[in-house]
Short mmCIF file of C-alpha atoms and ligand atoms in Angstrom, two decimals:
data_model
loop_
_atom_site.label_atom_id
_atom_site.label_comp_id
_atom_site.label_asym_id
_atom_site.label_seq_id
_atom_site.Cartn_x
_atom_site.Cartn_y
_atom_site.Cartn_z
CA UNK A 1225 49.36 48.06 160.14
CA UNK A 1226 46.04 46.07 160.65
CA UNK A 1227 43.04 48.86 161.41
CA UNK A 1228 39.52 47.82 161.77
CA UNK A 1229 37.59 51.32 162.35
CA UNK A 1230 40.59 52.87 162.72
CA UNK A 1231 41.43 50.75 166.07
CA UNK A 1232 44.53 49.04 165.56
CA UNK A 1233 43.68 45.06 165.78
CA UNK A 1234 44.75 42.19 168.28
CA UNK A 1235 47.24 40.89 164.75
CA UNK A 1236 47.47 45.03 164.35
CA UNK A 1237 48.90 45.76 167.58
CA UNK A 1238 51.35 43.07 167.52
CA UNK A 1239 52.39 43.99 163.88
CA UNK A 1240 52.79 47.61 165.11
CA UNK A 1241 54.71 46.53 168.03
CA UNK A 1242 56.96 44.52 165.93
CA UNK A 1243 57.72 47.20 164.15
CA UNK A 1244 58.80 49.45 166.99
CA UNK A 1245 61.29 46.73 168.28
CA UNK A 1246 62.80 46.95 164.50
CA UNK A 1247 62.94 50.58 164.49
CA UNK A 1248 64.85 50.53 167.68
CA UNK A 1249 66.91 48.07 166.47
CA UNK A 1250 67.78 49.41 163.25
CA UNK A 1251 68.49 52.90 165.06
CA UNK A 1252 71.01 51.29 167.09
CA UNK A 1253 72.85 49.64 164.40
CA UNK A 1254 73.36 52.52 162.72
CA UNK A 1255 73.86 54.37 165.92
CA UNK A 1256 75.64 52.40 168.36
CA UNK A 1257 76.24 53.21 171.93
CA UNK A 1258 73.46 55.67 171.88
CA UNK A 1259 71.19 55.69 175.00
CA UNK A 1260 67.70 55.18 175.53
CA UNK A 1261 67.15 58.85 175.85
CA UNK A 1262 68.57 59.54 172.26
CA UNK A 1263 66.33 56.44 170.75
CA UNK A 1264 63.21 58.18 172.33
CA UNK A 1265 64.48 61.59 170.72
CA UNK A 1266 65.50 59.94 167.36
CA UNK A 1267 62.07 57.26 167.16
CA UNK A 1268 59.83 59.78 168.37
CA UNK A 1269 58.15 56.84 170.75
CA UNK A 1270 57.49 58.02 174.16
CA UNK A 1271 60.32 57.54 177.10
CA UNK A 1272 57.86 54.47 178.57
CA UNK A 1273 57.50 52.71 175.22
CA UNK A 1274 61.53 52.63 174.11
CA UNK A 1275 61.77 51.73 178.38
CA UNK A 1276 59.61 48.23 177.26
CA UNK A 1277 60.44 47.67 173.93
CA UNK A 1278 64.63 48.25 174.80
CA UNK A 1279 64.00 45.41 177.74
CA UNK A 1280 62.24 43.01 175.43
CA UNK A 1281 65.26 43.67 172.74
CA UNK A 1282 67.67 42.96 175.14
CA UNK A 1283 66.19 40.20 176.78
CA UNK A 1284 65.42 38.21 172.76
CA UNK A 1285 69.32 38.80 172.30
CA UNK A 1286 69.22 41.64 169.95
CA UNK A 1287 70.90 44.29 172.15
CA UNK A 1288 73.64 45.05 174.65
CA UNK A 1289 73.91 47.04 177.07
CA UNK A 1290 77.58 48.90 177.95
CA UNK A 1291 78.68 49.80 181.50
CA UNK A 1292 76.63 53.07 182.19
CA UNK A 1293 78.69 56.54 181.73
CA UNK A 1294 78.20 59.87 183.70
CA UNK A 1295 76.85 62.59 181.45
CA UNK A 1296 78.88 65.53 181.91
CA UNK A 1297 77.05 68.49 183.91
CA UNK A 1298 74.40 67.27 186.21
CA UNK A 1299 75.30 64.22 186.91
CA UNK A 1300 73.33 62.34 185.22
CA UNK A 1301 73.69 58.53 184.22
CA UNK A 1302 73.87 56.99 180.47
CA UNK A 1303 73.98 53.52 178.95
CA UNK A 1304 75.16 52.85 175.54
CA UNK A 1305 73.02 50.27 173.90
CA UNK A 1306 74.70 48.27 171.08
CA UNK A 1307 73.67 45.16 168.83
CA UNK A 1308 74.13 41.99 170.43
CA UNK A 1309 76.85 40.33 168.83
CA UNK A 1310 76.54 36.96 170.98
CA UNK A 1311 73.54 35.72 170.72
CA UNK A 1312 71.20 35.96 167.20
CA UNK A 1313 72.82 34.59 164.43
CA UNK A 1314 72.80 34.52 160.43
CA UNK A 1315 73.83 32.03 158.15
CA UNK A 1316 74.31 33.34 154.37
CA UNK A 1317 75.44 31.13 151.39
CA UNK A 1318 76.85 31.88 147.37
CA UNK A 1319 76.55 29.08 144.52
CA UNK A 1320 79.32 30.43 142.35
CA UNK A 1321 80.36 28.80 139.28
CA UNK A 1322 83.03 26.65 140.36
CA UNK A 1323 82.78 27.13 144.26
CA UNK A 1324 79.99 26.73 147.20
CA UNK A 1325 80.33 29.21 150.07
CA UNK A 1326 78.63 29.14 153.51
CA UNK A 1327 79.17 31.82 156.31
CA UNK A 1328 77.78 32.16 159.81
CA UNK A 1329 77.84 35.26 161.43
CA UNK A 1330 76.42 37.87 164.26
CA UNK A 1331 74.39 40.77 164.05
CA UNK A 1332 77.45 42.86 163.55
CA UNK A 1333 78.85 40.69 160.66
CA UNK A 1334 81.84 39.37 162.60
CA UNK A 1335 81.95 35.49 160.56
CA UNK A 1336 81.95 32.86 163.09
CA UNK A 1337 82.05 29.73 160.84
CA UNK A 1338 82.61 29.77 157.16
CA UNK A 1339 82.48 26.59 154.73
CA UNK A 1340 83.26 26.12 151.25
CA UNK A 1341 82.85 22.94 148.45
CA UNK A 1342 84.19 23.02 144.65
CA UNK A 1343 80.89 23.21 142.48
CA UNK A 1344 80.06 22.18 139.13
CA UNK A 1345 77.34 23.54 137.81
CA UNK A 1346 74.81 20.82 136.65
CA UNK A 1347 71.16 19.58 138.10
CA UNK A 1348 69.47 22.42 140.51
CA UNK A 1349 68.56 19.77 143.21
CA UNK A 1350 72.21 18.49 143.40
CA UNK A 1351 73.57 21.97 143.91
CA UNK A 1352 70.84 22.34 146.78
CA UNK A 1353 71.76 19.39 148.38
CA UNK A 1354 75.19 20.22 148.46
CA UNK A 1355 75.20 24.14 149.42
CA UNK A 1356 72.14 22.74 152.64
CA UNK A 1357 74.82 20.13 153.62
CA UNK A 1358 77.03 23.30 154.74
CA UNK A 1359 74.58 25.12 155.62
CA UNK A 1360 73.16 22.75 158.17
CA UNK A 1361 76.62 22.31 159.57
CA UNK A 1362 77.15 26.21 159.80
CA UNK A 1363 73.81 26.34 161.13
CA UNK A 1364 75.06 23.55 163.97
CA UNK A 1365 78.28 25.59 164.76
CA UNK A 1366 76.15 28.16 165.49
CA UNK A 1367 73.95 26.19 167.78
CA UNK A 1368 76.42 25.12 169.10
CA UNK A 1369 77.88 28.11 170.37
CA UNK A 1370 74.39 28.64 172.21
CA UNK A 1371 72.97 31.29 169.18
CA UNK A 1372 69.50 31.61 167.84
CA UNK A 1373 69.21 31.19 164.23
CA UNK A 1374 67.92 34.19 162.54
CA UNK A 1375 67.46 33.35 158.92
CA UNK A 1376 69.32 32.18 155.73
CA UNK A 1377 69.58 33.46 152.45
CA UNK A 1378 71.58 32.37 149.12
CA UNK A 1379 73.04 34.73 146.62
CA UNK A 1380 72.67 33.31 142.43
CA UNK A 1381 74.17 34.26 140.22
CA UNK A 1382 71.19 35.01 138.11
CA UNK A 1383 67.50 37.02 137.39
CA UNK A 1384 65.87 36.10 140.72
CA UNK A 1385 61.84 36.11 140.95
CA UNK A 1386 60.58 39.46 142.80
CA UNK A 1387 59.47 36.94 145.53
CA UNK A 1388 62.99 35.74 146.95
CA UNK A 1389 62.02 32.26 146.22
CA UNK A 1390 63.08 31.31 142.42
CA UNK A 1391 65.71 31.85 140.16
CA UNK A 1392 63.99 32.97 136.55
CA UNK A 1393 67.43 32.77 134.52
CA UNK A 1394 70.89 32.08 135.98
CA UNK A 1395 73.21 31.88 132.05
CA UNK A 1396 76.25 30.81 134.17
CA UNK A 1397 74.75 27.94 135.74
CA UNK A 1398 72.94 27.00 133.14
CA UNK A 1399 70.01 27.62 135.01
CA UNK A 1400 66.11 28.51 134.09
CA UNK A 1401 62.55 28.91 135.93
CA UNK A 1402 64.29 26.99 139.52
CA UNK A 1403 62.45 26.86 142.67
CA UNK A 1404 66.13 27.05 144.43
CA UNK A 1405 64.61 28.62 147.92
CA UNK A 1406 62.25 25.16 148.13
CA UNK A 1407 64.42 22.58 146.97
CA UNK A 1408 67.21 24.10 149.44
CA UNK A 1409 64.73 24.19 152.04
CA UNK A 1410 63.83 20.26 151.10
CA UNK A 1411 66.84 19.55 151.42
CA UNK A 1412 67.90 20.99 155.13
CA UNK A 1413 65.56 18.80 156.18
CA UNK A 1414 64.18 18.82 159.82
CA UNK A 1415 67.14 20.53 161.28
CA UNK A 1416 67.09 23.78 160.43
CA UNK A 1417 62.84 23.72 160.82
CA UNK A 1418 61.19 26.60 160.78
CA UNK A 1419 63.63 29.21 158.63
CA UNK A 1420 63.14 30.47 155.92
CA UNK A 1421 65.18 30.26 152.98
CA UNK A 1422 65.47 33.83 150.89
CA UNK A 1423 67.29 33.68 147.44
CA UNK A 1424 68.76 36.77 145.85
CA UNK A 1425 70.84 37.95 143.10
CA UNK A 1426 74.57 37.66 144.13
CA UNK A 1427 75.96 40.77 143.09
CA UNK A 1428 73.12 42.39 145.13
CA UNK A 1429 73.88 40.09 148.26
CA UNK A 1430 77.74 40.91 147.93
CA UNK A 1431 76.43 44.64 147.64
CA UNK A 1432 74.41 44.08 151.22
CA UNK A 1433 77.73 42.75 152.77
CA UNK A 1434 79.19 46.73 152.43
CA UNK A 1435 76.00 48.31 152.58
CA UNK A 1436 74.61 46.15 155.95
CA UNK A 1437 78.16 45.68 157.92
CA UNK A 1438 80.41 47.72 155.93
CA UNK A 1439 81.60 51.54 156.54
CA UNK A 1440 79.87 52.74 153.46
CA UNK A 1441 76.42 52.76 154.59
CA UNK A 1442 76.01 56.17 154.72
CA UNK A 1443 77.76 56.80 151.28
CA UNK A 1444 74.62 56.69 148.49
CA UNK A 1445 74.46 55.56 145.54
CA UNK A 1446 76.38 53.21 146.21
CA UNK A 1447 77.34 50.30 143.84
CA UNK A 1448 79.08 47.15 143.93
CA UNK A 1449 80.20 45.54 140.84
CA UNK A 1450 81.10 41.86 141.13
CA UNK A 1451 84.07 40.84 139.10
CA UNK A 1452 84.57 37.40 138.49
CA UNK A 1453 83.00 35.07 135.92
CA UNK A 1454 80.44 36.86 135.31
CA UNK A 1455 79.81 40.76 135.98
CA UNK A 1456 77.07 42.18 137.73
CA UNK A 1457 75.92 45.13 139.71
CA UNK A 1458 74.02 45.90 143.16
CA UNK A 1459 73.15 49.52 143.52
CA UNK A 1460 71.73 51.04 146.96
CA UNK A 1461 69.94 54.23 146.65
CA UNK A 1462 67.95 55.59 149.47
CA UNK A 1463 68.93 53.16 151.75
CA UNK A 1464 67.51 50.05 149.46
CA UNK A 1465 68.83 48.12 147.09
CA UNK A 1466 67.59 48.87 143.70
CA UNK A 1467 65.53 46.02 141.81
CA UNK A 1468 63.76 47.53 138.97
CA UNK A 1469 60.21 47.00 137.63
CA UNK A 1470 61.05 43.41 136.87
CA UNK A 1471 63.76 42.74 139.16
CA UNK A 1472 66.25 43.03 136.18
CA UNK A 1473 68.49 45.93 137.60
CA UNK A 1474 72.02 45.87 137.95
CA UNK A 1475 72.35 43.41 135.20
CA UNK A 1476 75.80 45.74 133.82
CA UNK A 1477 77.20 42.35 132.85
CA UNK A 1478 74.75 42.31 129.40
CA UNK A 1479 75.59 45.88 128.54
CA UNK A 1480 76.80 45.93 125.51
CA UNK A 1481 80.16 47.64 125.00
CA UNK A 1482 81.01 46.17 121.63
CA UNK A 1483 77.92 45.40 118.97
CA UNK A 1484 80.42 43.51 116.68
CA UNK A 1485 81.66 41.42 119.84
CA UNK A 1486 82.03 37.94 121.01
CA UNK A 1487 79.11 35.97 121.58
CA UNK A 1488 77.75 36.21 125.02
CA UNK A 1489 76.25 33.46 127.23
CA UNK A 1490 72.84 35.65 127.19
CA UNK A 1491 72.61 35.48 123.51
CA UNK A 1492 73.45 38.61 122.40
CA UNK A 1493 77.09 39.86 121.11
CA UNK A 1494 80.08 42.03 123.12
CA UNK A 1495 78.20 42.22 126.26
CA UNK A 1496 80.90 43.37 129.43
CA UNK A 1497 81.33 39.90 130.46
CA UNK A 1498 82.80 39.03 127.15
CA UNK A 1499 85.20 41.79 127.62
CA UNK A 1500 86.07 42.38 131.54
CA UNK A 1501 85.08 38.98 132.85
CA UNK A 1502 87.50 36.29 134.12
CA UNK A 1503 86.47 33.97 131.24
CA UNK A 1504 87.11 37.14 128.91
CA UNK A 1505 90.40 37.90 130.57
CA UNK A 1506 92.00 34.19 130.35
CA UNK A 1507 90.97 33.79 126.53
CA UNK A 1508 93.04 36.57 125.55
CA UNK A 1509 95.81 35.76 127.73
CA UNK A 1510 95.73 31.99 126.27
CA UNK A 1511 93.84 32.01 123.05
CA UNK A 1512 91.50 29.12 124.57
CA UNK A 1513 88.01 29.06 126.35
CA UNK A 1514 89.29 26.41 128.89
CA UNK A 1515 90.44 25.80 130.87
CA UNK A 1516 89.68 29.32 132.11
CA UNK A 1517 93.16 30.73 134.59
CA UNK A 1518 92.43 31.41 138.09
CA UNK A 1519 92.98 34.74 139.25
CA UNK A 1520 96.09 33.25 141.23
CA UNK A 1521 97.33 32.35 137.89
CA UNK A 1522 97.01 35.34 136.57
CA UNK A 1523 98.47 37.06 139.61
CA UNK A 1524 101.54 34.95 139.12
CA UNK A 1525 101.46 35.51 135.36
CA UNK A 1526 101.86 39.49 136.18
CA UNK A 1527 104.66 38.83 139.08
CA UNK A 1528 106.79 37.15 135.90
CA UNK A 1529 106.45 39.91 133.76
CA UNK A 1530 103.78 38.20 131.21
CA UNK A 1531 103.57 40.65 128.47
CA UNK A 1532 99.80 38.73 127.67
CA UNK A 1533 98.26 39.24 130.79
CA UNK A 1534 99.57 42.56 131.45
CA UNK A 1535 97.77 43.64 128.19
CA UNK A 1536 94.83 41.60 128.70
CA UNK A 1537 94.52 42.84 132.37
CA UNK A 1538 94.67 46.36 130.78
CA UNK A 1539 92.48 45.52 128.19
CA UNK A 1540 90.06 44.26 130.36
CA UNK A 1541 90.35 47.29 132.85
CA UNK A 1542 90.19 49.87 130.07
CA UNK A 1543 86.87 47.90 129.55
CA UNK A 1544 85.79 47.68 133.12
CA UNK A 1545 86.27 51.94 133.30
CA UNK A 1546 84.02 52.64 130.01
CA UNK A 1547 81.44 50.35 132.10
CA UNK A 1548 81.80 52.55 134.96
CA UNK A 1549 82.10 55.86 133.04
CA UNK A 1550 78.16 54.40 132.00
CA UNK A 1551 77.15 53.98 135.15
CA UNK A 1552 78.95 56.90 136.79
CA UNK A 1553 77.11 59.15 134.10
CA UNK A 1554 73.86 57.02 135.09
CA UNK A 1555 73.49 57.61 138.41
CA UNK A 1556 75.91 59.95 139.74
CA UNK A 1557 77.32 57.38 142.65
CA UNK A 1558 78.96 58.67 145.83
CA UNK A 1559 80.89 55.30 145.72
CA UNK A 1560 81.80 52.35 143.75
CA UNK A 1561 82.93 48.92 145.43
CA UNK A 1562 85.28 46.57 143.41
CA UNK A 1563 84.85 43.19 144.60
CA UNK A 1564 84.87 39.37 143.37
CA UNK A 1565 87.93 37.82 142.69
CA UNK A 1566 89.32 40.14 139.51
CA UNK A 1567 89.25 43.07 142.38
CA UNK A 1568 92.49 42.07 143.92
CA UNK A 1569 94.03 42.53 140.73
CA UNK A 1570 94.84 46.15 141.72
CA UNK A 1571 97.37 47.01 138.90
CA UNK A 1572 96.96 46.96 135.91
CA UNK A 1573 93.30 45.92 135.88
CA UNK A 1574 91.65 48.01 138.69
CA UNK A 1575 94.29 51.18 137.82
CA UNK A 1576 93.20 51.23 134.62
CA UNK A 1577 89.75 51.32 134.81
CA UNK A 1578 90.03 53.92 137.83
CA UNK A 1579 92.21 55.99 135.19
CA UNK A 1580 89.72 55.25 131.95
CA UNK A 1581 87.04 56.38 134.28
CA UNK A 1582 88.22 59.23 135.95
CA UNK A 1583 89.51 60.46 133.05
CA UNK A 1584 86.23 60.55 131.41
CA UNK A 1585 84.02 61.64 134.34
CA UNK A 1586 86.78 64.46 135.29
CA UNK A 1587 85.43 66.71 132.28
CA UNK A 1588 81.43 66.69 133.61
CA UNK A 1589 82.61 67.50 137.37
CA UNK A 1590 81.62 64.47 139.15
CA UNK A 1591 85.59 63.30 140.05
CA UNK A 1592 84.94 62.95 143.22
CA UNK A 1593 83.62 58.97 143.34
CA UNK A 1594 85.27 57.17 145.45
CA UNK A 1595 86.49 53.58 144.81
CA UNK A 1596 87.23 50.94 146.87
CA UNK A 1597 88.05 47.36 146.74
CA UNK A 1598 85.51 44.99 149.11
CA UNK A 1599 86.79 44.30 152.28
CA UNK A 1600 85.02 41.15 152.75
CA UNK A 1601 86.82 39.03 149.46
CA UNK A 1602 85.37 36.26 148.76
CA UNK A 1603 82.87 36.05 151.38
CA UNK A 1604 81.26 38.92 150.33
CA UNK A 1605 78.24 37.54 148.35
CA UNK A 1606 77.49 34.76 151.55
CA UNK A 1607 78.41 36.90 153.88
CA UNK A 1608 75.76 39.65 152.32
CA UNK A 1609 72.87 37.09 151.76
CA UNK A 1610 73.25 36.79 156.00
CA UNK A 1611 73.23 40.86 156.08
CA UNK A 1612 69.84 40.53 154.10
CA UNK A 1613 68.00 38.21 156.49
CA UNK A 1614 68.88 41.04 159.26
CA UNK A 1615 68.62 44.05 156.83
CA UNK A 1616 65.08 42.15 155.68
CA UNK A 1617 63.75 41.72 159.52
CA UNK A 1618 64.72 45.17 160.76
CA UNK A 1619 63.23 46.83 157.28
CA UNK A 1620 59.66 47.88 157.62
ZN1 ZN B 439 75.20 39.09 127.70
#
C-alpha cells in the first residue's frame, strides 16, 4: 500500500481497494457458493465494504450470483456467489519441443478454444511468431464469444528470468539469454493491445493447471513432475509455487542419478533426463538417438508384447521412483502429480516408480503420498500458464 503520513494516498487507496476486490475473489474461488455474509466473516472487511466491492465484482464479470436459498431457522435469505465462468477470459500457451499449444479458457478453467502447430525448435523470433499466430486466434474466439481478455502467459521449457519476461537457458530448445515475453508480444501485434505477456517455466505452469483449477489445491507440498522430453518439477508450498533464490528450483531433470552416465544436454553426465526422459526411454528401446518414438509408439510397442520397451519402460520407471524417493525425502510432499506425455504410460513405467518409491519411503513412515496422474494431459502446461495470469491478478 501507498502511505504518505500514514494516510493511505489517492494511487494508495485505489491499490488498497484493488486488493480487497482480489481477496474477495480469491475467497470465492476457493470457496464457492459462499454468501456475502461468510466473505465478511472470512475477509474480516466490514458488511458495507464486501456489499460494494461484491457489486463491482459482479458487475466487471468476475462473479456470479446463484438463485438465493432460505437459511434454515429464521428465515433468513442467502446467495451463493461463484466465479464467473462467462465472461473474463485467459489465454495460456506451451512451446514444447516438437509441438505449439494454445488454450483459452474461463475463470474456472473450463477450455473454450484450444490450438496446436508441430514445432521445430530453431530461431526464438520464428517460434514467437508462430505460438502469437494461435494465440491471436484463441484470443479472437474468445472475443468472439463476447469475453474480456484477462492475460496471457507461455510456459518454456527452460531457466526463466525472476521477472516473467526472458528465458536465461532453455537446453531443449537450444535456447539462451531470449527476450521471449517481448518478441511474442511484437509479434501479436495491435490485436491483442494492451496484455501483457508473462513467461514461465513449463513444468511450473503445468504445476499451476492442478494447483489453480485442479482438486489438489488444498493438498501441500504439492509437486508436479513433467515427463516428457525433458523432466522437470513445479513444487507449491504454502500456497506458492516455489522458485528459489535464483529461480533455479524444480530443475529435478539435472539431478544426477548416475555420475558415470550418458552425457546430458546441460553438460554434465547421468542427469534424470538421460535416464527417465522420452529421449532416454526410445534409445534403449532402439539403440538410436533419432528418431526419438512417440509415446503412442511406445504404447503400441507394450500392447505387442515388446520385450525392449517393457524393460526400458521399467528401467526408466525404476529411475523415475529413485527421483521421487529424493524428493519425497526432500520435502515430505502430501502429493505428487505425474503428468506430460510418459504419465499415461501407467504400467510398467508409472507402477514401477510408484513401487521403487514406496518401497523406499515405506521404511521412514511417510507412505502415505499420494500419486496421481494430471487430469489435464497435454494441455496442462498451456492450460496452467492461463491459471497463472488469474492466480497472478488475484495474488497480493
Ligand atoms: Zn542435465
Amino acid at each position: 500500500m501507498v502511505l504518505r503520513d500514514g494516510v493511505p494516498t489517492a494511487s494508495g487507496q485505489a491499490l488498497l481497494k484493488r486488493l480487497n476486490l482480489m481477496t474477495i475473489v480469491r475467497l470465492i474461488k476457493d470457496h464457492p457458493g459462499i454468501s456475502r455474509a461468510e466473505v465478511v466473516e472470512r475477509s474480516g472487511l466490514t458488511k458495507s465494504t464486501i456489499s460494494v466491492l461484491v457489486q463491482e465484482l459482479l458487475d466487471e464479470g468476475w462473479l456470479v450470483e446463484g438463485a438465493s436459498l432460505v437459511t434454515s431457522d429464521v428465515g433468513r435469505r442467502r446467495t451463493p456467489l461463484s466465479l464467473d465462468g462467462t465472461r473474463i477470459g485467459l489465454l495460456g500457451a506451451e512451446i514444447g519441443v516438437d509441438t505449439l499449444r494454445v488454450v483459452a479458457c474461463n475463470l474456472l478453467g473450463e477450455i473454450l478454444d484450444a490450438r496446436s502447430a508441430p514445432h521445430e525448435p530453431g530461431d526464438p523470433a520464428t517460434t514467437a511468431r508462430a505460438v502469437a499466430k494461435l494465440l491471436v486466434e484463441s484470443h479472437d474466439a474468445l472475443i468472439g464469444r463476447r469475453y474480456g481478455v484477462l492475460g496471457m502467459a507461455v510456459g518454456v521449457p527452460g531457466v526463466i528470468e525472476d521477472d516473467g519476461s526472458s528465458v536465461r537457458f532453455a537446453p531443449n530448445l537450444g535456447w539462451q539469454d531470449v527476450a521471449l515475453g517481448t518478441l511474442v508480444r511484437t509479434a501479436l501485434g495491435r490485436k491483442c493491445r494492451g496484455l501483457s505477456v508473462a513467461v514461465l517455466n513449463d513444468a511450473r505452469a503445468a504445476a499451476f493447471s492442478q494447483y489453480v483449477f485442479g482438486a489438489e489445491r488444498h493438498l501441500e507440498p504439492l509437486v508436479y513432475l513433467s515427463l516428457g522430453m525433458s523432466i522437470g518439477a513445479g513444487v507449491v508450498v504454502g500456497g506458492r509455487l516455489q522458485v528459489g533464490h535464483n529461480g533455479l528450483a524444480g530443475q529435478v531433470g539435472h539431478v544426477i542419478l548416475d555420475p558415470t552416465g550418458r552425457q546430458c544436454s546441460c553438460g554434465r553426465k547421468g542427469c534424470a533426463e538421460t535416464v527417465i526422459s522420452q529421449r532416454a526411454v526410445s534409445l534403449l528401446v532402439t539403440g538410436k538417438e533419432t528418431p526419438v518414438l512417440a509415446v503412442a509408439e511406445l504404447t503400441q510397442r507394450l500392447r505387442r508384447g515388446d520385450a525392449a520397451a517393457q524393460e526400458a519402460l521399467a528401467r526408466a520407471g525404476h529411475h523415475l521412483g529413485v527421483l521421487m524417493l529424493a524428493i519425497g525425502n526432500t520435502l515430505n510432499p502430501a502429493v505428487f502429480v505425474l503428468g506430460g506425455p510418459l504419465a499415461q504410460i501407467g504400467d510398467p513405467f508409472v507402477i514401477t516408480a510408484i513401487e521403487t518409491m514406496r518401497a523406499e519411503l515405506g521404511r521412514f513412515d511417510h507412505h502415505d503420498v499420494a500419486v496421481q496422474i494430471c487430469r489435464f494431459g497435454q494441455n496442462a502446461c498451456a492450460l496452467g500458464a492461463a491459471g497463472s495470469v488469474l492466480q497472478n491478478a488475484i495474488t497480493a
